[in-house]
PDB file of C-alpha atoms in Angstrom:
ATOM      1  CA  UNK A   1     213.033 -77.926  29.612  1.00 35.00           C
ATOM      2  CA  UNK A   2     216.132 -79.532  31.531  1.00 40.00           C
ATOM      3  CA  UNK A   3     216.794 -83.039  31.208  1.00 40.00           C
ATOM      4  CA  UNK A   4     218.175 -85.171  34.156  1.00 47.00           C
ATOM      5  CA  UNK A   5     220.281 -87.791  31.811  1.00 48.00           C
ATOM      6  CA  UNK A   6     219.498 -90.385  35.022  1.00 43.00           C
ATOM      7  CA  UNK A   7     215.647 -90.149  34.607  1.00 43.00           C
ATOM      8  CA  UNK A   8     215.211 -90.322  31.277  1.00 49.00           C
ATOM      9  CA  UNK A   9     213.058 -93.417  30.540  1.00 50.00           C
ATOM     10  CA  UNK A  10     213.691 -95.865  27.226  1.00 50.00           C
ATOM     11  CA  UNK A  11     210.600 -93.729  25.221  1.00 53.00           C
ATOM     12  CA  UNK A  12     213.054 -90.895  25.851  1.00 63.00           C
ATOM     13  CA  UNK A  13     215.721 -92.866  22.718  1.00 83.00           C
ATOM     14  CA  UNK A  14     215.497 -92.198  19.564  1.00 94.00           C
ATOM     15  CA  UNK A  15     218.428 -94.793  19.547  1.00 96.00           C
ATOM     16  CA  UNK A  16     217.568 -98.211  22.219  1.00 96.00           C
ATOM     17  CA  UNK A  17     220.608-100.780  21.153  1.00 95.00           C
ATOM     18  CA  UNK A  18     222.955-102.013  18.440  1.00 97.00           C
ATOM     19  CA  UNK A  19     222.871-105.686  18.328  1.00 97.00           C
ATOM     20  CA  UNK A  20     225.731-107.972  16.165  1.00 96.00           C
ATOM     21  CA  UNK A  21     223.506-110.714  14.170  1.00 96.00           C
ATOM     22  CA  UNK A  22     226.648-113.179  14.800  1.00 95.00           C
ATOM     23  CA  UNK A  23     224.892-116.344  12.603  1.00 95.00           C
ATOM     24  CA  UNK A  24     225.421-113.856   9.738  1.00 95.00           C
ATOM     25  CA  UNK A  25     229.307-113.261  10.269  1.00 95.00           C
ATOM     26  CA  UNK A  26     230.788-115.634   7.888  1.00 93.00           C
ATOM     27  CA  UNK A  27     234.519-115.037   9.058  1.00 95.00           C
ATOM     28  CA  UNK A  28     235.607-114.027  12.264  1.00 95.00           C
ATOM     29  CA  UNK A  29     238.964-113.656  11.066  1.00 94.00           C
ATOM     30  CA  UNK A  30     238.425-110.846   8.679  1.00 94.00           C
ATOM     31  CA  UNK A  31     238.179-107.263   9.124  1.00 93.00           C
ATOM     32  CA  UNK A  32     236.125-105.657  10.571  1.00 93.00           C
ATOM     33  CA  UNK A  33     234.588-108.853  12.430  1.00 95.00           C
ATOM     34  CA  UNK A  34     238.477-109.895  13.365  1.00 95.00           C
ATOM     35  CA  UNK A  35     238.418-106.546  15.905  1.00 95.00           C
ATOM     36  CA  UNK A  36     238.553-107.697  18.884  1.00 94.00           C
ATOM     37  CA  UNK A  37     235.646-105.281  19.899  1.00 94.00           C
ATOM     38  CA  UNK A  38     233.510-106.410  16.870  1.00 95.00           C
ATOM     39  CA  UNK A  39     234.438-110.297  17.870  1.00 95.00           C
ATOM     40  CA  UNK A  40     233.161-109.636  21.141  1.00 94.00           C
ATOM     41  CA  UNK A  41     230.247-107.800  19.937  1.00 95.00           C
ATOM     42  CA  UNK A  42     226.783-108.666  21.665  1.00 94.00           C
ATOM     43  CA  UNK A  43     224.522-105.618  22.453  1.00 95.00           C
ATOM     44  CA  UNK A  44     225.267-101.870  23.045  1.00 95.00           C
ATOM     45  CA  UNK A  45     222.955-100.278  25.262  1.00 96.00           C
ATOM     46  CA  UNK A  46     223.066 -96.464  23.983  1.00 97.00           C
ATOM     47  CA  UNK A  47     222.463 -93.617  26.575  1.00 96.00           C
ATOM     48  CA  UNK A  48     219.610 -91.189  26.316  1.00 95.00           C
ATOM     49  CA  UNK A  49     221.669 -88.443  25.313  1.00 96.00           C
ATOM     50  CA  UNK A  50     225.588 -89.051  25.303  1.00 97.00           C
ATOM     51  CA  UNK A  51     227.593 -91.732  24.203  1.00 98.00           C
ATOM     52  CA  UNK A  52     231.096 -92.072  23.767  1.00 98.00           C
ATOM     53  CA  UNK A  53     232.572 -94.777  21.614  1.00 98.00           C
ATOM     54  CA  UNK A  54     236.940 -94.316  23.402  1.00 97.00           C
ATOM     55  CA  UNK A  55     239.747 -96.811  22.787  1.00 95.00           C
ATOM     56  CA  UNK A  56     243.133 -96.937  20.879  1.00 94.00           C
ATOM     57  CA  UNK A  57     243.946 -96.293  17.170  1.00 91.00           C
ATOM     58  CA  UNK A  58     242.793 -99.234  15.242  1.00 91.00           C
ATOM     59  CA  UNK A  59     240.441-100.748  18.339  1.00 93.00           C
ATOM     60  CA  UNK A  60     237.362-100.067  15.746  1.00 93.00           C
ATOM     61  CA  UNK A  61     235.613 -96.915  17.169  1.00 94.00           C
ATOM     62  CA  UNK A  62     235.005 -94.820  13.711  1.00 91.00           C
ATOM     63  CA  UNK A  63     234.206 -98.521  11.949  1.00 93.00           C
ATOM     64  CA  UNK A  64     231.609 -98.848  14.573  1.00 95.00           C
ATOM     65  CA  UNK A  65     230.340 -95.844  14.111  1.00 94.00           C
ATOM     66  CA  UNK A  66     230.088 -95.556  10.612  1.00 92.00           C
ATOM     67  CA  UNK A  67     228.091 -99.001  10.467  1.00 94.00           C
ATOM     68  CA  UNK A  68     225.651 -97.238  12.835  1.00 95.00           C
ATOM     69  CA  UNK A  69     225.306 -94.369  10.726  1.00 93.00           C
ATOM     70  CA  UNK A  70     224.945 -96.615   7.041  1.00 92.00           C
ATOM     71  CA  UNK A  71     222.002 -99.033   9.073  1.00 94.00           C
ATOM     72  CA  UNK A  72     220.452 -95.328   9.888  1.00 94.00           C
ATOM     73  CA  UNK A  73     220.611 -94.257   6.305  1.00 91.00           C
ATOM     74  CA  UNK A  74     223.293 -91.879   6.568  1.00 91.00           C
ATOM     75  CA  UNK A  75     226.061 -91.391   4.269  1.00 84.00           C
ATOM     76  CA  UNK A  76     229.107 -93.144   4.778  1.00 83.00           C
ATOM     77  CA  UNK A  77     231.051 -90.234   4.023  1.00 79.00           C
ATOM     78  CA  UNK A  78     229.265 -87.643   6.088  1.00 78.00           C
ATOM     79  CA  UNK A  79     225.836 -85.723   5.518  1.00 80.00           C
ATOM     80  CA  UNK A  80     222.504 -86.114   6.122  1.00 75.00           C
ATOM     81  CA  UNK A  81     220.029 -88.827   4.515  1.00 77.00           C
ATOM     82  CA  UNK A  82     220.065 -86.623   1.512  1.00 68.00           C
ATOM     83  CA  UNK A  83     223.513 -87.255   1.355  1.00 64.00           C
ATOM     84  CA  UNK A  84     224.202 -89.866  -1.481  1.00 63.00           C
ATOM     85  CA  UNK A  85     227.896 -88.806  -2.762  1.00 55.00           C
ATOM     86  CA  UNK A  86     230.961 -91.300  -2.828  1.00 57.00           C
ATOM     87  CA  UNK A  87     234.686 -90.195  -3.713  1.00 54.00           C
ATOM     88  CA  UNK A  88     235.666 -93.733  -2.421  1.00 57.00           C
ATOM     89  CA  UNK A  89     233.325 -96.275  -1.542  1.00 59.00           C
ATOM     90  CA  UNK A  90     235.567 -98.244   1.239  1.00 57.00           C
ATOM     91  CA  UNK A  91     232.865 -98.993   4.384  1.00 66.00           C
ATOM     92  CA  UNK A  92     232.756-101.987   5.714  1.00 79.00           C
ATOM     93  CA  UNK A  93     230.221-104.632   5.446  1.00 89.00           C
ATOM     94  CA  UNK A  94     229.485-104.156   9.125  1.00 94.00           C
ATOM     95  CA  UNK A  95     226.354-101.778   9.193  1.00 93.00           C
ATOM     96  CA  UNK A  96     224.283-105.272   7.251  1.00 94.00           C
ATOM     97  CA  UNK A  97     224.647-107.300  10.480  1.00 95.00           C
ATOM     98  CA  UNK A  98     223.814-104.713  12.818  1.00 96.00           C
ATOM     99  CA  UNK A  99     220.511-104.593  14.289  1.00 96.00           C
ATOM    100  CA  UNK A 100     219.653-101.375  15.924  1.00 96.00           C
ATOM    101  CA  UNK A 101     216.435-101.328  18.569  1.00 95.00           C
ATOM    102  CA  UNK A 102     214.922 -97.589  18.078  1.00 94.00           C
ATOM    103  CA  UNK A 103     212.477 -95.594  20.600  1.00 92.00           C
ATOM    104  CA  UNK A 104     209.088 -95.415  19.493  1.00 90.00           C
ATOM    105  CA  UNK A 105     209.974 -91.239  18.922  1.00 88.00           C
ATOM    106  CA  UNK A 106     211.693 -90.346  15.533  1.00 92.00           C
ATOM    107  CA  UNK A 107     214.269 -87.907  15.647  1.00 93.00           C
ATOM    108  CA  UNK A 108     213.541 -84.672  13.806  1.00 92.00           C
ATOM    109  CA  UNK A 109     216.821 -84.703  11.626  1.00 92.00           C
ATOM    110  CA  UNK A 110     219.969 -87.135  11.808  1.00 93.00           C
ATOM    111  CA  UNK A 111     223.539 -86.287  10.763  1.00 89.00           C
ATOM    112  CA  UNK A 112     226.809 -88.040  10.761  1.00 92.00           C
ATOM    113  CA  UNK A 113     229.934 -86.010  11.011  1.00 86.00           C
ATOM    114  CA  UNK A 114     233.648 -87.528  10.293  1.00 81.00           C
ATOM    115  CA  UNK A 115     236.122 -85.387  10.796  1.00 71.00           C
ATOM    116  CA  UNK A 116     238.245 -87.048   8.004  1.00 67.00           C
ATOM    117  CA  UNK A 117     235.468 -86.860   5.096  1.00 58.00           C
ATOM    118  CA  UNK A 118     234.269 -83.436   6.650  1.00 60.00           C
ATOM    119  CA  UNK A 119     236.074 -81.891   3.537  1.00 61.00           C
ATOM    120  CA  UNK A 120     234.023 -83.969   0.985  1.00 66.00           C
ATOM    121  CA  UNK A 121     230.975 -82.854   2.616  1.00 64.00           C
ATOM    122  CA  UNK A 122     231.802 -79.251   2.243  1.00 66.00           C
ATOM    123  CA  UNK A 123     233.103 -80.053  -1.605  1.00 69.00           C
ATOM    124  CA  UNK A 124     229.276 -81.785  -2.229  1.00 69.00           C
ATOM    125  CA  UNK A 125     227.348 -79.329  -0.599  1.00 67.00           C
ATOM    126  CA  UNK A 126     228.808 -76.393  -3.179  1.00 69.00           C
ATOM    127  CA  UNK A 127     228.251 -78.666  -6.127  1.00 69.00           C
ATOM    128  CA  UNK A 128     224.723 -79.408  -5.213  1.00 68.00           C
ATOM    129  CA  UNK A 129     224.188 -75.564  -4.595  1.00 63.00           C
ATOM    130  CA  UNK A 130     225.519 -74.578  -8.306  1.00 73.00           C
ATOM    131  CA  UNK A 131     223.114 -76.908  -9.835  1.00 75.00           C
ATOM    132  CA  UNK A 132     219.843 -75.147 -11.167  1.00 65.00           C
ATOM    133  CA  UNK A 133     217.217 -75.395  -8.589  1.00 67.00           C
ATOM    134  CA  UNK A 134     214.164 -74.489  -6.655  1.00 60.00           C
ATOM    135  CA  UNK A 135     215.040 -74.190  -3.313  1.00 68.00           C
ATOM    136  CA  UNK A 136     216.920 -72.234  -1.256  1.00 76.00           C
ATOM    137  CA  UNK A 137     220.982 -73.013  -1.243  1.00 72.00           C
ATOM    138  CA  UNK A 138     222.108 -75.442   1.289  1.00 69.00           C
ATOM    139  CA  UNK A 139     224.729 -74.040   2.472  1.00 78.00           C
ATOM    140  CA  UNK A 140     221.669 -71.466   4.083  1.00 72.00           C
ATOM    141  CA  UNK A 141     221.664 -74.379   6.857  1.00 71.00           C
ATOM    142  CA  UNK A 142     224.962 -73.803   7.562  1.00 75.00           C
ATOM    143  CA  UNK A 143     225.044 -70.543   8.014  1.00 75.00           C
ATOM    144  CA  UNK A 144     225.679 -68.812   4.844  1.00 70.00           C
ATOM    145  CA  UNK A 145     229.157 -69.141   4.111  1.00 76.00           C
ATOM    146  CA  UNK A 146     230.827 -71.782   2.182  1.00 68.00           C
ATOM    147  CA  UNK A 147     232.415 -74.463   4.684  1.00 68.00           C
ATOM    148  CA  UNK A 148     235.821 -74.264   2.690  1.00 73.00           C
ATOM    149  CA  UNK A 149     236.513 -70.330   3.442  1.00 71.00           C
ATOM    150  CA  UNK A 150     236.180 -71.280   7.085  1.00 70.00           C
ATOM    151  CA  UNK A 151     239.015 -73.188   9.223  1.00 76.00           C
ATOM    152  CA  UNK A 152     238.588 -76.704   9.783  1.00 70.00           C
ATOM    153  CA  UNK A 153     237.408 -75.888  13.520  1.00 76.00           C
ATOM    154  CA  UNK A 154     235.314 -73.312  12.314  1.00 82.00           C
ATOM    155  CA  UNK A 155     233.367 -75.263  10.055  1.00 81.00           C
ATOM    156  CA  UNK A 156     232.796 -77.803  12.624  1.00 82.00           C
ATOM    157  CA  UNK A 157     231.466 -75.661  14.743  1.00 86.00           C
ATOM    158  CA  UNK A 158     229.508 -73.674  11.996  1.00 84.00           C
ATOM    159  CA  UNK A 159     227.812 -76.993  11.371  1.00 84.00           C
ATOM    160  CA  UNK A 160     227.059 -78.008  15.233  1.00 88.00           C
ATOM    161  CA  UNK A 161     225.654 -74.207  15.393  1.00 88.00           C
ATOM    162  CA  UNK A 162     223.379 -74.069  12.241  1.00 85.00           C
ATOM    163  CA  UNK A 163     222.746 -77.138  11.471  1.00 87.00           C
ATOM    164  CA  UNK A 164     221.880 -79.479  14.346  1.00 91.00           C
ATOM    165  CA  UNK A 165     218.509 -79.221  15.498  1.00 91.00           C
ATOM    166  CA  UNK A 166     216.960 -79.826  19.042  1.00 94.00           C
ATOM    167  CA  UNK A 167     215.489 -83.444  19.014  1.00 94.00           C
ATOM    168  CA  UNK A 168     217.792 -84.693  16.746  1.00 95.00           C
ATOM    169  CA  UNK A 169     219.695 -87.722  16.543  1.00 97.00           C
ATOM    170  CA  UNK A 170     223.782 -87.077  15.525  1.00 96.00           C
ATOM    171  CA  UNK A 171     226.419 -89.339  15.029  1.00 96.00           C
ATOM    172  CA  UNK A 172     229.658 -87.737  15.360  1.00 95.00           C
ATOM    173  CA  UNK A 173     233.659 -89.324  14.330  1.00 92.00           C
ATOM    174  CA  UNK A 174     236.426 -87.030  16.324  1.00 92.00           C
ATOM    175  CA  UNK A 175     234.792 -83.829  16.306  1.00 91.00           C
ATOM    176  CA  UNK A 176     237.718 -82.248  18.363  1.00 92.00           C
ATOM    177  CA  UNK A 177     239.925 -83.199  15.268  1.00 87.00           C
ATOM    178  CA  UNK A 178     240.426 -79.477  14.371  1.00 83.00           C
ATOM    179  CA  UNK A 179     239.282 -77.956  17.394  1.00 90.00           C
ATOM    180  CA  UNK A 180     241.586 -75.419  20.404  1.00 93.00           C
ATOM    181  CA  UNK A 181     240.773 -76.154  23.888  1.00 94.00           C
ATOM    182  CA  UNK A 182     238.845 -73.373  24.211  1.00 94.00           C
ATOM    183  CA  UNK A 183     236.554 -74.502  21.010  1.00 93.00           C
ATOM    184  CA  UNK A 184     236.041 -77.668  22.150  1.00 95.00           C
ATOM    185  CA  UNK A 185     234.359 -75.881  25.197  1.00 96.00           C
ATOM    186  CA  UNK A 186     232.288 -74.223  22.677  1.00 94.00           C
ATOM    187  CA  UNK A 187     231.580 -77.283  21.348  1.00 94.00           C
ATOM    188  CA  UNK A 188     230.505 -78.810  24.716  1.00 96.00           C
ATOM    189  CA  UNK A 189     228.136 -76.185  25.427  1.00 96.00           C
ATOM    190  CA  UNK A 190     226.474 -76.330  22.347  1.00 95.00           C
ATOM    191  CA  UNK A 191     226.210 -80.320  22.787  1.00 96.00           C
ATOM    192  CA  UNK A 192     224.656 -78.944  26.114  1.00 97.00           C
ATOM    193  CA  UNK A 193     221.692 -76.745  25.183  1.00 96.00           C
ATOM    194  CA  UNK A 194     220.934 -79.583  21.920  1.00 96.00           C
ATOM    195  CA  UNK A 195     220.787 -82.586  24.638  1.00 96.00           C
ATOM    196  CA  UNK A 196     218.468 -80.387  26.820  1.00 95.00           C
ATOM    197  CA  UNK A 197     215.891 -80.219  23.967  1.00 94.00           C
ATOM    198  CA  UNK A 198     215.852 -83.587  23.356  1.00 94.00           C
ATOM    199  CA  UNK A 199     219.002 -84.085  21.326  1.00 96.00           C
ATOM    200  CA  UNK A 200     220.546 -87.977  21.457  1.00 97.00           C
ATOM    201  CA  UNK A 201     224.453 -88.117  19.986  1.00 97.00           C
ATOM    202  CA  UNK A 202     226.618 -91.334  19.690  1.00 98.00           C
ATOM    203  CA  UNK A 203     230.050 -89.549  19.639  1.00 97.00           C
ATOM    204  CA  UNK A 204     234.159 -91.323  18.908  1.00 96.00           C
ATOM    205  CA  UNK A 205     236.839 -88.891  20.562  1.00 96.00           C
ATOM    206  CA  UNK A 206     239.973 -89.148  22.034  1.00 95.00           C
ATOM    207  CA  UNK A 207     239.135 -85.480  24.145  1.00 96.00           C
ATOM    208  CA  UNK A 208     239.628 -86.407  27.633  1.00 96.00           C
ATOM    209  CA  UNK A 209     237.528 -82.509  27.862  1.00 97.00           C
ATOM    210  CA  UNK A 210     234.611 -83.703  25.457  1.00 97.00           C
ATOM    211  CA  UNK A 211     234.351 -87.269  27.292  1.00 96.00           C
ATOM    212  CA  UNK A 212     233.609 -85.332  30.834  1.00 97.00           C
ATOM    213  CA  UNK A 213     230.236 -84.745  29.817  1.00 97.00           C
ATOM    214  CA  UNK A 214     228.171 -85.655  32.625  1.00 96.00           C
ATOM    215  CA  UNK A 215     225.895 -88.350  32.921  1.00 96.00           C
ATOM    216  CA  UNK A 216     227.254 -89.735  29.742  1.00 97.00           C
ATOM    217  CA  UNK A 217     227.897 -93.073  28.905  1.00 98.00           C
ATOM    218  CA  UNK A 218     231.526 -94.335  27.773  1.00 98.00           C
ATOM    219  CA  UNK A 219     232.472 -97.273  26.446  1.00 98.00           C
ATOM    220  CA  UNK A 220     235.773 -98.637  26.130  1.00 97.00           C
ATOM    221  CA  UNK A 221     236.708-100.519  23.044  1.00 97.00           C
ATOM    222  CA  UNK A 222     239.927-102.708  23.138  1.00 95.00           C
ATOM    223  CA  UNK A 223     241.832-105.876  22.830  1.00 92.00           C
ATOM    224  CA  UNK A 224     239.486-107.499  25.754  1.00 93.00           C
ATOM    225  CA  UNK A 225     236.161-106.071  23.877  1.00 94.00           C
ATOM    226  CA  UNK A 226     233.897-103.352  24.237  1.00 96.00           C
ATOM    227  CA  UNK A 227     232.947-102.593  28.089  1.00 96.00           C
ATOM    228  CA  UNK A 228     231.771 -99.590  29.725  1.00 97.00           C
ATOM    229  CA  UNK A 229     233.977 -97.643  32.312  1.00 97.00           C
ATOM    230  CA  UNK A 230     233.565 -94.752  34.377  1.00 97.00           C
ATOM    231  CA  UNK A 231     235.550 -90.705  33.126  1.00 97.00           C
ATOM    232  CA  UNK A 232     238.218 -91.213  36.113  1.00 97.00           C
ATOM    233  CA  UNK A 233     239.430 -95.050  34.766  1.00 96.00           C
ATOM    234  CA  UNK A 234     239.945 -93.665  31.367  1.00 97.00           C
ATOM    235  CA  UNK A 235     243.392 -93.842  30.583  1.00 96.00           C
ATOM    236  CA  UNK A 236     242.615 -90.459  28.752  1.00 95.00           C
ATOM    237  CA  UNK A 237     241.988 -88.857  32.062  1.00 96.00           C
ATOM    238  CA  UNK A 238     244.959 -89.931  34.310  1.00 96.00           C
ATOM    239  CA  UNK A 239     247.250 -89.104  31.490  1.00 96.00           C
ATOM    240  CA  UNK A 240     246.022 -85.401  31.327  1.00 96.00           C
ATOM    241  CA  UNK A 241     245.802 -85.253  34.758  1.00 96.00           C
ATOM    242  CA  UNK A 242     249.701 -86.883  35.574  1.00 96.00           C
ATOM    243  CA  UNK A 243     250.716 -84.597  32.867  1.00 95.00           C
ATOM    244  CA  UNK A 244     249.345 -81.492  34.277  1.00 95.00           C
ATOM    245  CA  UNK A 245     249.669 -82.211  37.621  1.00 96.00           C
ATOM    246  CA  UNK A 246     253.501 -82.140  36.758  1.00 96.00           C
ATOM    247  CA  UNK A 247     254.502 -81.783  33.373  1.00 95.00           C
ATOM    248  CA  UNK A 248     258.434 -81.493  33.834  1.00 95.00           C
ATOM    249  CA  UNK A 249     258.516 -84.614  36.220  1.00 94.00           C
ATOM    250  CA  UNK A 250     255.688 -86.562  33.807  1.00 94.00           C
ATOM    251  CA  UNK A 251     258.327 -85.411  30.591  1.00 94.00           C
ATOM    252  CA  UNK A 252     261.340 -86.551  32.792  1.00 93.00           C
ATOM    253  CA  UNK A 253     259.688 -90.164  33.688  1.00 92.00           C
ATOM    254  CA  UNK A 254     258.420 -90.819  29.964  1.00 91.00           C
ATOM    255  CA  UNK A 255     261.834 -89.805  28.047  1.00 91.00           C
ATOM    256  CA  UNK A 256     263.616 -92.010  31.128  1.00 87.00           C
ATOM    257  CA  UNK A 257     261.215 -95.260  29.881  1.00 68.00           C
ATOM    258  CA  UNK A 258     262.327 -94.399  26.015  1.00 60.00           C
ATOM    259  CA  UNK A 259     265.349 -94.353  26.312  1.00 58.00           C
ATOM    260  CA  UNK A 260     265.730 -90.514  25.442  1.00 51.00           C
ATOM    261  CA  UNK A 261     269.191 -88.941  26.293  1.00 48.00           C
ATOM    262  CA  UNK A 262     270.857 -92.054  27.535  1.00 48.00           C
ATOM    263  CA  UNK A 263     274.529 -92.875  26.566  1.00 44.00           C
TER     264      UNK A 263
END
């Protein structure tokens, strides 16, 4: 079955809207409600199947994100609802004052993935697997082999491969993080074939090749708020494009403005 991202109606969601309950915020002046894009907050509208959360260091993406994932019953660390470890408890209150709208279809699995905790994850599944047992081993989801003999990348990708599901509902924090070029391709093709069988993901990058997706939503978080904008406004595209349009002329101009070489 193909999916046209344009006609997908709202009983298509698993995941409607993410609402701020504002009367709850006590202080707007501390973190995380001090963001600007978290003061600002009203409603997100998420898209059928692709959602990118973009914006500078520090604008609030992965705290956004990880709220999402808490209210959903993820753990804040990474994992799956079955998922209960914590090697530092340090997410923000954010995820109690969050209302999220859901489609009147469940997913058939959830997941959130953060790049930084990934590590963790891998470290939790092989303790849970050398515990005495009746199932099968976890790490069987993933593919077979243990997450910490792969690369970074590779275990990324092991986990998009094995363990994502069609009509599933994934929440993902810089998934390029570890990734090539060419595996962040990969990665976009597998995102492919899982949104064509029903897949939903709510996704923070910086890729300027993951955030081409099309029919995807994006949505710029910043100093002004949280608005959405169109792939060819993102500063992430006319960077890469400048840059490889002319890289000698683009390195020339940008070491001129700092100052580089001057007497």
């Amino acid at each position: 079955m193909c999916y046209d991202h344009a006609a997908m109606t709202l009983a298509s969601h698993f995941l409607l809207r993410a609402q701020l309950l504002r009367e709850g915020v006590l202080d707007f002046e501390k973190y995380p409600f001090s963001l600007p894009a978290i003061r600002t907050l009203d409603t997100i509208v998420f898209n059928p199947a692709v959602t990118f959360l973009i914006g500078e260091n520090g604008t609030g993406k992965s705290t956004l994100l990880e709220a999402i994932a808490v209210n959903l019953g993820l753990n804040a660390e990474g994992g799956s609802r079955s998922f209960r470890f914590s090697t530092r408890s340090s997410h923000s209150p954010l995820h109690r004052l969050l209302r999220l709208a859901k489609g009147v279809r469940r997913p058939r699995d959830s997941y959130f993935m953060r790049a930084e905790s990934f590590f963790n994850v891998a470290t939790e599944i092989e303790r849970l697997d050398s515990e005495p047992a009746g199932g099968s081993p976890i790490i069987g989801a993933y593919g077979g082999r243990s997450l910490h003999e792969m690369s970074h990348g590779e275990s990324f990708l092991a986990l998009v491969a094995n363990r994502f599901r069609a009509g599933g509902l994934y929440i993902l924090d810089e998934p390029e993080a570890a990734l090539s070029p060419s595996r962040q391709m990969a990665l976009l093709v597998k995102l492919h074939q899982l949104v064509e069988e029903g897949t939903q993901f709510v996704i923070a990058t910086h890729s300027p090749l993951l955030m081409a997706y099309p029919g995807a939503t994006i949505l710029l978080l910043d100093k002004s708020g949280i608005a959405q904008v169109k792939y060819e406004a993102t500063e992430h595209f006319r960077i890469s494009r400048d840059f490889l349009r002319n890289p000698e002329r683009f390195l020339a101009n940008l070491f001129k403005v700092d100052g580089v070489g001057e007497e």
